[in-house]
PDB file of C-alpha atoms and ligand atoms in Angstrom:
ATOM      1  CA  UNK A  93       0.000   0.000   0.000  1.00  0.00           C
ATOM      2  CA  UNK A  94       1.344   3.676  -0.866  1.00  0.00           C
ATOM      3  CA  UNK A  95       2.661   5.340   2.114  1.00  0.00           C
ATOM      4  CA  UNK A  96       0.792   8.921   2.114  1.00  0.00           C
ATOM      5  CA  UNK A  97       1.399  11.962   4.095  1.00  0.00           C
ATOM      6  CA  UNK A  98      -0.919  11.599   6.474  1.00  0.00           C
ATOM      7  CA  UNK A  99      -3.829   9.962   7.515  1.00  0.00           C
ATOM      8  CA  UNK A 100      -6.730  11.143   9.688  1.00  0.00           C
ATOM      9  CA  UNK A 101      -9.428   9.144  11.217  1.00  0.00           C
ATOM     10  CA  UNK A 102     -13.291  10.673  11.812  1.00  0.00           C
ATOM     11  CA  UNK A 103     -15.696   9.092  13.542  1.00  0.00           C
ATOM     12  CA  UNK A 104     -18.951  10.467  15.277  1.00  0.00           C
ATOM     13  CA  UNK A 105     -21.758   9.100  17.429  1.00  0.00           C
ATOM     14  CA  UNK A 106     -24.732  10.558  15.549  1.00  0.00           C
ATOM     15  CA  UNK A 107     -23.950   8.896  12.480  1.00  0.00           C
ATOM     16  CA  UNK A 108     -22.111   8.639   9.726  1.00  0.00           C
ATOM     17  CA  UNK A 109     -24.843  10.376   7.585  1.00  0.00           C
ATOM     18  CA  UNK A 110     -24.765  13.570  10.155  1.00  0.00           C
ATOM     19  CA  UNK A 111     -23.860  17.166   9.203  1.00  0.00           C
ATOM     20  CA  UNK A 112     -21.426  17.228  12.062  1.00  0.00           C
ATOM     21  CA  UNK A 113     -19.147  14.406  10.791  1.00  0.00           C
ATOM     22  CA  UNK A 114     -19.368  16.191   6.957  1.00  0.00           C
ATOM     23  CA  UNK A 115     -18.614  19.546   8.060  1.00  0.00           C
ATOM     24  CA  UNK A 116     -15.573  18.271  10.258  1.00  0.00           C
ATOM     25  CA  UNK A 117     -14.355  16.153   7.421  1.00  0.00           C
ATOM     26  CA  UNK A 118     -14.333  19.017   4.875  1.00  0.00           C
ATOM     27  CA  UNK A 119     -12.561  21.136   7.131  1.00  0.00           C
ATOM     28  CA  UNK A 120      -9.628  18.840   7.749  1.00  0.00           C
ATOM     29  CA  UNK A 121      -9.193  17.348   4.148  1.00  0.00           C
ATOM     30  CA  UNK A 122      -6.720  20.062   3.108  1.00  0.00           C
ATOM     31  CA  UNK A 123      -4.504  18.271   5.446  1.00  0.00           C
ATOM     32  CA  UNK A 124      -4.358  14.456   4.038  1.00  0.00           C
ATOM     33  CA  UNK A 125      -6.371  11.224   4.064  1.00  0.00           C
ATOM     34  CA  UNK A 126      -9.187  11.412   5.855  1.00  0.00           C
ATOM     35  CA  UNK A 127     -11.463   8.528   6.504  1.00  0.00           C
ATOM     36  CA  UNK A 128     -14.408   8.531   8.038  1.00  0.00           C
ATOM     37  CA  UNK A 129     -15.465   5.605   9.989  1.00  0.00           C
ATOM     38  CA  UNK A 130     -18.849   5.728  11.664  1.00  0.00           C
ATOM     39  CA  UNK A 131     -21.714   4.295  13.223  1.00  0.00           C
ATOM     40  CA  UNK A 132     -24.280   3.651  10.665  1.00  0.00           C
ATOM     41  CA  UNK A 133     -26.964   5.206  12.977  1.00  0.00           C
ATOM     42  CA  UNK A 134     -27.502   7.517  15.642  1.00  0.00           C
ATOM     43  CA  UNK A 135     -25.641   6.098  18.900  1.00  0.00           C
ATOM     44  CA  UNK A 136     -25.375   8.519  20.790  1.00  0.00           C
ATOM     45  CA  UNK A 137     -24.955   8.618  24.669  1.00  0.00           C
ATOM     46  CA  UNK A 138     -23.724   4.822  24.169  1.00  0.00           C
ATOM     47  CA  UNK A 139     -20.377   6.077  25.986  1.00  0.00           C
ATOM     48  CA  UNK A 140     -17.164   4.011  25.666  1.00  0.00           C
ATOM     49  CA  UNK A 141     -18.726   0.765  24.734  1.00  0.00           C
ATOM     50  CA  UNK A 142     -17.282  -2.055  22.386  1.00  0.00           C
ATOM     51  CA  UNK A 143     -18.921  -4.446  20.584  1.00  0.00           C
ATOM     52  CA  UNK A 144     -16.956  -7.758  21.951  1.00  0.00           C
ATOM     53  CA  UNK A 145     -19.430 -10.420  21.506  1.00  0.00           C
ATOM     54  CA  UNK A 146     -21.126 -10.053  17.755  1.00  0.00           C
ATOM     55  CA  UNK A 147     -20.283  -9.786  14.131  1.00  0.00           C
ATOM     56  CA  UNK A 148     -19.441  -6.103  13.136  1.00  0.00           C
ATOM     57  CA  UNK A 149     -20.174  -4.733   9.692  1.00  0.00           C
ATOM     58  CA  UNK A 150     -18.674  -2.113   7.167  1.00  0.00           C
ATOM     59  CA  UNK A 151     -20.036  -0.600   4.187  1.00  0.00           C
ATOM     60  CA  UNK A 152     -18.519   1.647   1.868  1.00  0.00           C
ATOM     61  CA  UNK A 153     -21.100   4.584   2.124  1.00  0.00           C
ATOM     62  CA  UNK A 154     -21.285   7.984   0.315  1.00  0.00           C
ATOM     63  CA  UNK A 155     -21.502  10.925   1.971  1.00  0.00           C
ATOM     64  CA  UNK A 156     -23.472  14.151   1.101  1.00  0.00           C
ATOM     65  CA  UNK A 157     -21.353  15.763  -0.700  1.00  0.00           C
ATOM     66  CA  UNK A 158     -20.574  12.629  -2.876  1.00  0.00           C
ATOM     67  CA  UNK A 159     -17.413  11.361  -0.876  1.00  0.00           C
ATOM     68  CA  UNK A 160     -16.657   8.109   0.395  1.00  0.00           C
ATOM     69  CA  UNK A 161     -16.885   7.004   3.735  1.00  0.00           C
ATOM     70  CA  UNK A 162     -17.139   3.830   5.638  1.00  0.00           C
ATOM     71  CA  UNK A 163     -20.567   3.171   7.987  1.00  0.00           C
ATOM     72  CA  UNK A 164     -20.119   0.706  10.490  1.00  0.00           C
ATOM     73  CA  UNK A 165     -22.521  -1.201  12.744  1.00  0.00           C
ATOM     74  CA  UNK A 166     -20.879  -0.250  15.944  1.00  0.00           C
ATOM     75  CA  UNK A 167     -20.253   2.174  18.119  1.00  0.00           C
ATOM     76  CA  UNK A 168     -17.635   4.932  17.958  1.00  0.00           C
ATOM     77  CA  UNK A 169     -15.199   3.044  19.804  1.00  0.00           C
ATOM     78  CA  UNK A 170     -15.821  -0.036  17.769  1.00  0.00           C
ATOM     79  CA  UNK A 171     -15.140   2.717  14.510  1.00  0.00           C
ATOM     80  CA  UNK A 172     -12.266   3.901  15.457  1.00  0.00           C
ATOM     81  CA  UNK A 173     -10.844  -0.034  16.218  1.00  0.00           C
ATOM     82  CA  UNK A 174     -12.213  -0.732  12.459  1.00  0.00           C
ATOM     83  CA  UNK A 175     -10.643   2.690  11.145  1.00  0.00           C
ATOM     84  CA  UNK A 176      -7.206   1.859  12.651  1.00  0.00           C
ATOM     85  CA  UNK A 177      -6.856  -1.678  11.807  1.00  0.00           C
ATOM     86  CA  UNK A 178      -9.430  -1.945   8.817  1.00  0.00           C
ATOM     87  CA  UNK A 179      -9.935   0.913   6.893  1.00  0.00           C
ATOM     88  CA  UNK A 180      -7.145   3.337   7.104  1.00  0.00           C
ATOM     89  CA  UNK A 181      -3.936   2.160   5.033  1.00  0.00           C
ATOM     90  CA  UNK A 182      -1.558   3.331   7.823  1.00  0.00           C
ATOM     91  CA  UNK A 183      -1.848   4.415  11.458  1.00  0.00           C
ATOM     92  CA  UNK A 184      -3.884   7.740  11.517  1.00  0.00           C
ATOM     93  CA  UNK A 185      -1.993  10.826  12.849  1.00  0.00           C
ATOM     94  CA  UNK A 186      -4.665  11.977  14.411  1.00  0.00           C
ATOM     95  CA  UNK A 187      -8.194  10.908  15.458  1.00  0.00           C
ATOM     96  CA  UNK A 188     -11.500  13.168  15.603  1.00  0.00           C
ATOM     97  CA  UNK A 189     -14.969  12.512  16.832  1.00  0.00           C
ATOM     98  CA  UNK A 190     -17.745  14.666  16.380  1.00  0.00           C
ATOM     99  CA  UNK A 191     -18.719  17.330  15.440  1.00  0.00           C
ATOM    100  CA  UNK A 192     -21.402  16.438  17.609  1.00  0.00           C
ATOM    101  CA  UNK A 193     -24.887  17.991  18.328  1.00  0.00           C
ATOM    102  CA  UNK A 194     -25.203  18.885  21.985  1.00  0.00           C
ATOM    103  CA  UNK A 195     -22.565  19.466  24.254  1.00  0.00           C
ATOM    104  CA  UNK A 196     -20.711  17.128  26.137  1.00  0.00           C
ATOM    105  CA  UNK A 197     -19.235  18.481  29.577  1.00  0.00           C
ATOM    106  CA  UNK A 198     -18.170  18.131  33.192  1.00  0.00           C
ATOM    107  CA  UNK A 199     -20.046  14.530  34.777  1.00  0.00           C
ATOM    108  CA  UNK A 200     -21.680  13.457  31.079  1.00  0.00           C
ATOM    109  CA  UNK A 201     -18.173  13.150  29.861  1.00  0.00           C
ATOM    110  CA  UNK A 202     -18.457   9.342  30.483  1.00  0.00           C
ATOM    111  CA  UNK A 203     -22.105   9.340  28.507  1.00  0.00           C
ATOM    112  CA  UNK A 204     -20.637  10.425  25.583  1.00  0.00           C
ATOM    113  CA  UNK A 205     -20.200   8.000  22.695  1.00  0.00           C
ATOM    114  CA  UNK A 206     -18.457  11.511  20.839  1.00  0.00           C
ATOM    115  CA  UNK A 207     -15.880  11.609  23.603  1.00  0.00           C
ATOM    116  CA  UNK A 208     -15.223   7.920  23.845  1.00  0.00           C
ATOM    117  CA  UNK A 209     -13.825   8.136  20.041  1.00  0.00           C
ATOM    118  CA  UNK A 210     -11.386  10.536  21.145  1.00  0.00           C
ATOM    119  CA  UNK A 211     -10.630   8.548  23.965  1.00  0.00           C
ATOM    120  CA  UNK A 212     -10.046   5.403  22.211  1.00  0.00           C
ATOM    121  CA  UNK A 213      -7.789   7.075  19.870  1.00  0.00           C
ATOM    122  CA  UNK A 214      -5.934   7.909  22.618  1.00  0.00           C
ATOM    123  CA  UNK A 215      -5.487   4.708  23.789  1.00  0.00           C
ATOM    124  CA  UNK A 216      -3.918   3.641  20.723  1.00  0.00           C
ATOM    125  CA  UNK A 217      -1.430   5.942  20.790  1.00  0.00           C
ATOM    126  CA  UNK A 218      -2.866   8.681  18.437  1.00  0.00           C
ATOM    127  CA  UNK A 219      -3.168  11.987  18.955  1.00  0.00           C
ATOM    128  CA  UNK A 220      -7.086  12.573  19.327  1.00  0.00           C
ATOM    129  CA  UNK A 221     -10.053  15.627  19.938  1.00  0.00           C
ATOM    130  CA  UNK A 222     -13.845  14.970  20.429  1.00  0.00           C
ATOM    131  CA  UNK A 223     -15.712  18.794  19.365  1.00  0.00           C
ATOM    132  CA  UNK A 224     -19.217  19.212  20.135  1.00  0.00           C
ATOM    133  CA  UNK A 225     -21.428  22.456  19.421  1.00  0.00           C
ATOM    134  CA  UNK A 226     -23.735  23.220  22.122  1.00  0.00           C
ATOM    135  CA  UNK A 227     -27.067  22.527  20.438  1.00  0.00           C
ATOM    136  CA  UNK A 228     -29.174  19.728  19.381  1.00  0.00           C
ATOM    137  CA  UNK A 229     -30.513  22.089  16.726  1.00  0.00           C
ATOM    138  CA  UNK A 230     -29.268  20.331  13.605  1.00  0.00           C
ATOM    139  CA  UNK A 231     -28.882  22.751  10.526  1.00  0.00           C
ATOM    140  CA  UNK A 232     -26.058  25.519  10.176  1.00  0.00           C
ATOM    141  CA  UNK A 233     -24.685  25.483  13.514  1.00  0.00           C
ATOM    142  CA  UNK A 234     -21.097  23.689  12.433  1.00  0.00           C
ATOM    143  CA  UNK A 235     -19.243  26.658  10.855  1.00  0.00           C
ATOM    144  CA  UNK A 236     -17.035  28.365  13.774  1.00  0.00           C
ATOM    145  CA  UNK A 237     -16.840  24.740  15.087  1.00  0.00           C
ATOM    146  CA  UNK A 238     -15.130  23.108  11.877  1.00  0.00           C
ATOM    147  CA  UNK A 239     -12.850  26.263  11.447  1.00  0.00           C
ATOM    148  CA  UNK A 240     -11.547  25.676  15.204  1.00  0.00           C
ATOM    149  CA  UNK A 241     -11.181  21.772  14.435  1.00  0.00           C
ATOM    150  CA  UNK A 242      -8.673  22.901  11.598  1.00  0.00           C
ATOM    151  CA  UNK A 243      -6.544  24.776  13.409  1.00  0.00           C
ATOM    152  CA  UNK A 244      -6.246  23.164  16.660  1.00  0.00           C
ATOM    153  CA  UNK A 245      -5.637  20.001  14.263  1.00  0.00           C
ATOM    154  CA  UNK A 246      -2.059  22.439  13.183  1.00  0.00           C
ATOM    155  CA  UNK A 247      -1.339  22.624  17.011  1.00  0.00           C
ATOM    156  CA  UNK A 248      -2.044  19.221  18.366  1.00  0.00           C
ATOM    157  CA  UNK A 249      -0.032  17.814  15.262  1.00  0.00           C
ATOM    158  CA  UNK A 250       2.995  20.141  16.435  1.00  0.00           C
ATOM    159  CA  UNK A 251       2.720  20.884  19.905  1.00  0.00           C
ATOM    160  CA  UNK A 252       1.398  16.918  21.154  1.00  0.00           C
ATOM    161  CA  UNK A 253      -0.165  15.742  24.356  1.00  0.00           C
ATOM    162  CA  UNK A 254       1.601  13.794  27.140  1.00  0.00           C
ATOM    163  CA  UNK A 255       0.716   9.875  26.559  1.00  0.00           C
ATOM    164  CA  UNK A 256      -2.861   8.990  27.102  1.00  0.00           C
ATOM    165  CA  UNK A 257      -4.483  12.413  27.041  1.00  0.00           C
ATOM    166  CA  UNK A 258      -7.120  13.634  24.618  1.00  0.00           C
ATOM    167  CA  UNK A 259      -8.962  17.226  23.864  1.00  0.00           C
ATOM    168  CA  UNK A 260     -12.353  17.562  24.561  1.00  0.00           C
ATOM    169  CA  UNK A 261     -13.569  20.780  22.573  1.00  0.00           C
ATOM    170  CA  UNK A 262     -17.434  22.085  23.200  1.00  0.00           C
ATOM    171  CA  UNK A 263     -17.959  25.419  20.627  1.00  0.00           C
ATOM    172  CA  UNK A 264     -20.958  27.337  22.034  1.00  0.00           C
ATOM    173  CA  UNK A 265     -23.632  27.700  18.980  1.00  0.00           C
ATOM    174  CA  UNK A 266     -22.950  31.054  18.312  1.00  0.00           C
ATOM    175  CA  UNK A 267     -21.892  33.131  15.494  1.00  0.00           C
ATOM    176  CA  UNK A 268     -18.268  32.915  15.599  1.00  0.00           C
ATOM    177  CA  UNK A 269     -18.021  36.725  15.716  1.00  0.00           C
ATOM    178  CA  UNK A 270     -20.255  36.633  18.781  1.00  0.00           C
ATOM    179  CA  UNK A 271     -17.406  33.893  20.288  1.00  0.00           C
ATOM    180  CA  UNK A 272     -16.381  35.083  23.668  1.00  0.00           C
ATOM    181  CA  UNK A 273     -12.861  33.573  22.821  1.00  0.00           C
ATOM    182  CA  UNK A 274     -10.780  29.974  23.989  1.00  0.00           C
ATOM    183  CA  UNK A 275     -10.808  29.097  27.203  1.00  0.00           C
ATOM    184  CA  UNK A 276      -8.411  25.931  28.479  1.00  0.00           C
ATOM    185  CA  UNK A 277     -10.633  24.066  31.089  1.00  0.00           C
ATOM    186  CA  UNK A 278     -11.016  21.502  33.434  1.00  0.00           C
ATOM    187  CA  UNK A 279     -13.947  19.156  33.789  1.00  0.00           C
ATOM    188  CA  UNK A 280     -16.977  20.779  35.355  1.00  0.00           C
ATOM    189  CA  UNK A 281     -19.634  19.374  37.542  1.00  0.00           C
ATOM    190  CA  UNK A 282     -22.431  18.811  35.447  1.00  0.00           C
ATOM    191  CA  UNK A 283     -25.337  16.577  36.606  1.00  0.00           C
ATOM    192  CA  UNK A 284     -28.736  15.175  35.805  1.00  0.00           C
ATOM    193  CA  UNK A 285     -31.075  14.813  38.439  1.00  0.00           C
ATOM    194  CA  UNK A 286     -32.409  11.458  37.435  1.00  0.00           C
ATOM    195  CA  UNK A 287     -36.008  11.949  35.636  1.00  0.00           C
ATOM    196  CA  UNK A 288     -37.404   8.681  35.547  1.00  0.00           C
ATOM    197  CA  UNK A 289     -41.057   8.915  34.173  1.00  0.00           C
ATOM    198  CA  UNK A 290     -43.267   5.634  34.299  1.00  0.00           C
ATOM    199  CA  UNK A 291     -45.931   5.041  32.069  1.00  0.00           C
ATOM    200  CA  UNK A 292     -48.002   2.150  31.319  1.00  0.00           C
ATOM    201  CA  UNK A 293     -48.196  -0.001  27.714  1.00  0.00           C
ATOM    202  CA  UNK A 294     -51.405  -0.815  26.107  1.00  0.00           C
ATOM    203  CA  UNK A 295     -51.003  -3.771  27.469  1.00  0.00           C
ATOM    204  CA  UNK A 296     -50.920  -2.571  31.403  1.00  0.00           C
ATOM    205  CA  UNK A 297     -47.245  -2.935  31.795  1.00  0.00           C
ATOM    206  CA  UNK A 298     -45.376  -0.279  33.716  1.00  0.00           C
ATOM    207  CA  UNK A 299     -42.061   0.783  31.705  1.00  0.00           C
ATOM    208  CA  UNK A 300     -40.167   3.469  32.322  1.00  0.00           C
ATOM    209  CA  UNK A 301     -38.456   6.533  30.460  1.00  0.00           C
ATOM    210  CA  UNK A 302     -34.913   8.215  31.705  1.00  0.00           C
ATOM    211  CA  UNK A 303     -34.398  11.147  31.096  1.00  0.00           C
ATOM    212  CA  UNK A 304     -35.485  14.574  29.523  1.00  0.00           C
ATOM    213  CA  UNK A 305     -34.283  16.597  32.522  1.00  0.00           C
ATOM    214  CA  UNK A 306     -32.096  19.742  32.448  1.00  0.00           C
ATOM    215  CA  UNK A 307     -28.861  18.765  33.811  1.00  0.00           C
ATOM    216  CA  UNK A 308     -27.755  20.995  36.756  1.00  0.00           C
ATOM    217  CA  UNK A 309     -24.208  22.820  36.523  1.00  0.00           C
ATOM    218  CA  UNK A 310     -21.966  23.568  39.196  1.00  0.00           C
ATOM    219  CA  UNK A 311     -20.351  27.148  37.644  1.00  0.00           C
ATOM    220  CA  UNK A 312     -17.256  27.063  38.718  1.00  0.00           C
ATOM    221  CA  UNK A 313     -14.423  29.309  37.514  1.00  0.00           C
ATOM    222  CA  UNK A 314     -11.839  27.536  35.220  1.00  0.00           C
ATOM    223  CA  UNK A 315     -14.234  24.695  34.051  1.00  0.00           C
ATOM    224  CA  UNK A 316     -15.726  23.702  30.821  1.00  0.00           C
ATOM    225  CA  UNK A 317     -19.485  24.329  31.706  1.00  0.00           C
ATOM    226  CA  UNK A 318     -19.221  27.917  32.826  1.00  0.00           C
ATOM    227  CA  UNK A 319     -16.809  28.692  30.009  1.00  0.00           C
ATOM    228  CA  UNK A 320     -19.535  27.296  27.421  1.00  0.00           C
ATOM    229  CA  UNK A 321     -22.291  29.728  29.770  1.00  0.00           C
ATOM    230  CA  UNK A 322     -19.959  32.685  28.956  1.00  0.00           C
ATOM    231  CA  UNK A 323     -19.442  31.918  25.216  1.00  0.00           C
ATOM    232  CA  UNK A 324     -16.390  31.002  25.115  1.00  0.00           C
ATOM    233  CA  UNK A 325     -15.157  27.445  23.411  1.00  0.00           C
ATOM    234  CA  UNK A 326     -13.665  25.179  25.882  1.00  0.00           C
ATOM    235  CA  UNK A 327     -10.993  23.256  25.790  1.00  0.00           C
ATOM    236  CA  UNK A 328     -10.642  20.371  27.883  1.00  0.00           C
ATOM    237  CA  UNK A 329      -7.265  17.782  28.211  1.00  0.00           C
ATOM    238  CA  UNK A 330      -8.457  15.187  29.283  1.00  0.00           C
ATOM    239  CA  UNK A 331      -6.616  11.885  30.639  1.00  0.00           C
ATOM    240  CA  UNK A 332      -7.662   8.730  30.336  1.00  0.00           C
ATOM    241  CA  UNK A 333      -6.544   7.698  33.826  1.00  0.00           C
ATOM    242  CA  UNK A 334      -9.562   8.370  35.914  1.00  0.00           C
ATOM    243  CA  UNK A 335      -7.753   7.770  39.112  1.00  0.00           C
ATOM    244  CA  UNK A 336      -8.998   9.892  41.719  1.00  0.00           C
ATOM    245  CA  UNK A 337      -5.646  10.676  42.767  1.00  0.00           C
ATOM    246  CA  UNK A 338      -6.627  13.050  45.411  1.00  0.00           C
ATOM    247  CA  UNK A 339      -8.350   9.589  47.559  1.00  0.00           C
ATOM    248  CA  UNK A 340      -5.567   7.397  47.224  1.00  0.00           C
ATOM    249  CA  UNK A 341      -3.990   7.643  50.932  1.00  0.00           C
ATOM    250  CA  UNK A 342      -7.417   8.435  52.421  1.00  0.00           C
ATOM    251  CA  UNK A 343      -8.384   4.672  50.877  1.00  0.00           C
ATOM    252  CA  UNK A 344      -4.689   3.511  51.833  1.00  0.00           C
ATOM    253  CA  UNK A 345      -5.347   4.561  55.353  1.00  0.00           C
ATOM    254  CA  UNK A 346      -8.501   1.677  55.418  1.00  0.00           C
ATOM    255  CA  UNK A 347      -7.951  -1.313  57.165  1.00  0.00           C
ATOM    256  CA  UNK A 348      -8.262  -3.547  53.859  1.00  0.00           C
ATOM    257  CA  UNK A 349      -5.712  -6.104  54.833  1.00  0.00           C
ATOM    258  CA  UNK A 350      -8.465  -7.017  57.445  1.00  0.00           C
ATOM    259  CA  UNK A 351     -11.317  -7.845  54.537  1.00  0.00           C
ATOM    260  CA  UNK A 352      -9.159 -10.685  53.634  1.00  0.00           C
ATOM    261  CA  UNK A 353     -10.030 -14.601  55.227  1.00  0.00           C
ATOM    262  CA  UNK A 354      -7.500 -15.509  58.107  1.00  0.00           C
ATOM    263  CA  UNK A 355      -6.144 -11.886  58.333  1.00  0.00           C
ATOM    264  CA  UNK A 356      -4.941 -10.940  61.087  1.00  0.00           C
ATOM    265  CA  UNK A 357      -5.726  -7.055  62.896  1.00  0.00           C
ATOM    266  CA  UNK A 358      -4.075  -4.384  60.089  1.00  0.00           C
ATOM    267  CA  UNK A 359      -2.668  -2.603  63.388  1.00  0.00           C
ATOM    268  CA  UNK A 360      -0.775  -6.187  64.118  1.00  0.00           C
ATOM    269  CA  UNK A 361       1.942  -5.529  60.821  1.00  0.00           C
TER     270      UNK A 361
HETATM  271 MN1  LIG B 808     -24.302  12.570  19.636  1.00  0.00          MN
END
């Protein structure tokens, strides 16, 4: 196979038929190859599943604006596994996911099918960024995000990330003139109070809906969800060691040695 310049990987979790995924491809062909590899339907909020235990299928697909691109029937992480070692003719050097409609911030991080591409990519090694614009109103809402996805593509590409981190981008749905600015973040707290509606089939059966609620933010300074508030795009690095460093003597200091059979008193070594 013909060694190219370089290769770049797209995936997505609302499909590979989204507006999101096109816009973000266009905007980063200038630089090389770019595949897309995506889930052949909507998937989102699947988070950072993989498909371990069935078949998974590829199809050449076209795309709107009469390129090619690969639909899968997976899940983003399962895309960007099929990208690497199926699709792409040589190790991507770098790995996008999105653009995604709605944001993804703070606690939903883990929800997030979008971020989980990034994230995988950065398991393997590749330099990776999951963009989201802050609205689930599809149409055109993807300009000032694709433009930013171009040139932090430059950056990352020059200036890389310590092993095992990713960027996680949100652009606030804004005209970009209207853009506050760029704000590097940390996570946010950002949760959802846990809707759960019940409602009966025709049959009598209870079943249950989650969801639908307004998730709550904690608007701190320096993190991604009050940046978004102001109007300014966020930039997150995130790691994908979710160690909660700050607990590890506090759970250290537990007398664990005790939990195990024929253990004697932890205060005894
Ligand atoms: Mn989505």
């Amino acid at each position: 196979m013909p060694v190219v310049d370089r290769v770049i990987l797209i995936t997505n979790d609302d499909g590979v038929h989204s507006r999101g995924i096109l816009e973000l491809k266009q905007a980063l062909q200038d630089m090389g190859d770019v595949y897309v590899v995506a889930p052949d339907r909507g998937r989102s909020a699947c988070g950072h599943g993989i498909t371990l235990h069935k078949p998974l299928r590829l199809h050449r697909v076209t795309l709107a604006d009469g390129s090619e691109g690969w639909s899968t029937s997976g899940l983003p992480t399962d895309c960007v596994h099929i990208g690497i070692g199926a699709v792409c003719p040589q190790r991507p050097d770098l790995v996008f996911s999105g653009i995604n409609l709605g944001a993804n911030l703070g606690w939903e991080l883990t929800y997030s099918g979008t971020v989980a591409g990034a994230m995988e990519g950065a398991a393997f090694g590749v330099p990776s960024v999951a963009i989201s614009v802050t609205t689930y109103e599809d149409g055109d809402v993807f300009g000032p995000s694709a433009r930013f996805a171009r040139r932090l593509a430059d950056i990352l590409l020059e200036r890389p990330l310590p092993e095992g981190a990713f960027l996680n981008v949100n652009v606030p749905a804004l005209p970009e003139e209207d853009i506050a600015g760029v704000a590097v973040t940390r996570l946010g707290i950002r949760r959802y109070p846990g809707r759960v509606e019940a409602r009966r089939d025709p049959v009598g059966r209870t079943y249950y809906w989650l969801g639908g609620d307004e998730p709550e933010d904690g608007l701190e300074e320096g993190t991604d969800v009050l940046a978004v508030r102001e109007g300014f795009i966020s930039v997150t690095p995130v790691h994908l060691d979710l160690t909660a460093h700050s607990a590890i003597e506090h759970v250290r200091s537990w007398p664990l040695e005790g939990c195990l059979a024929g253990a004697g008193s932890p205060a005894a070594d």
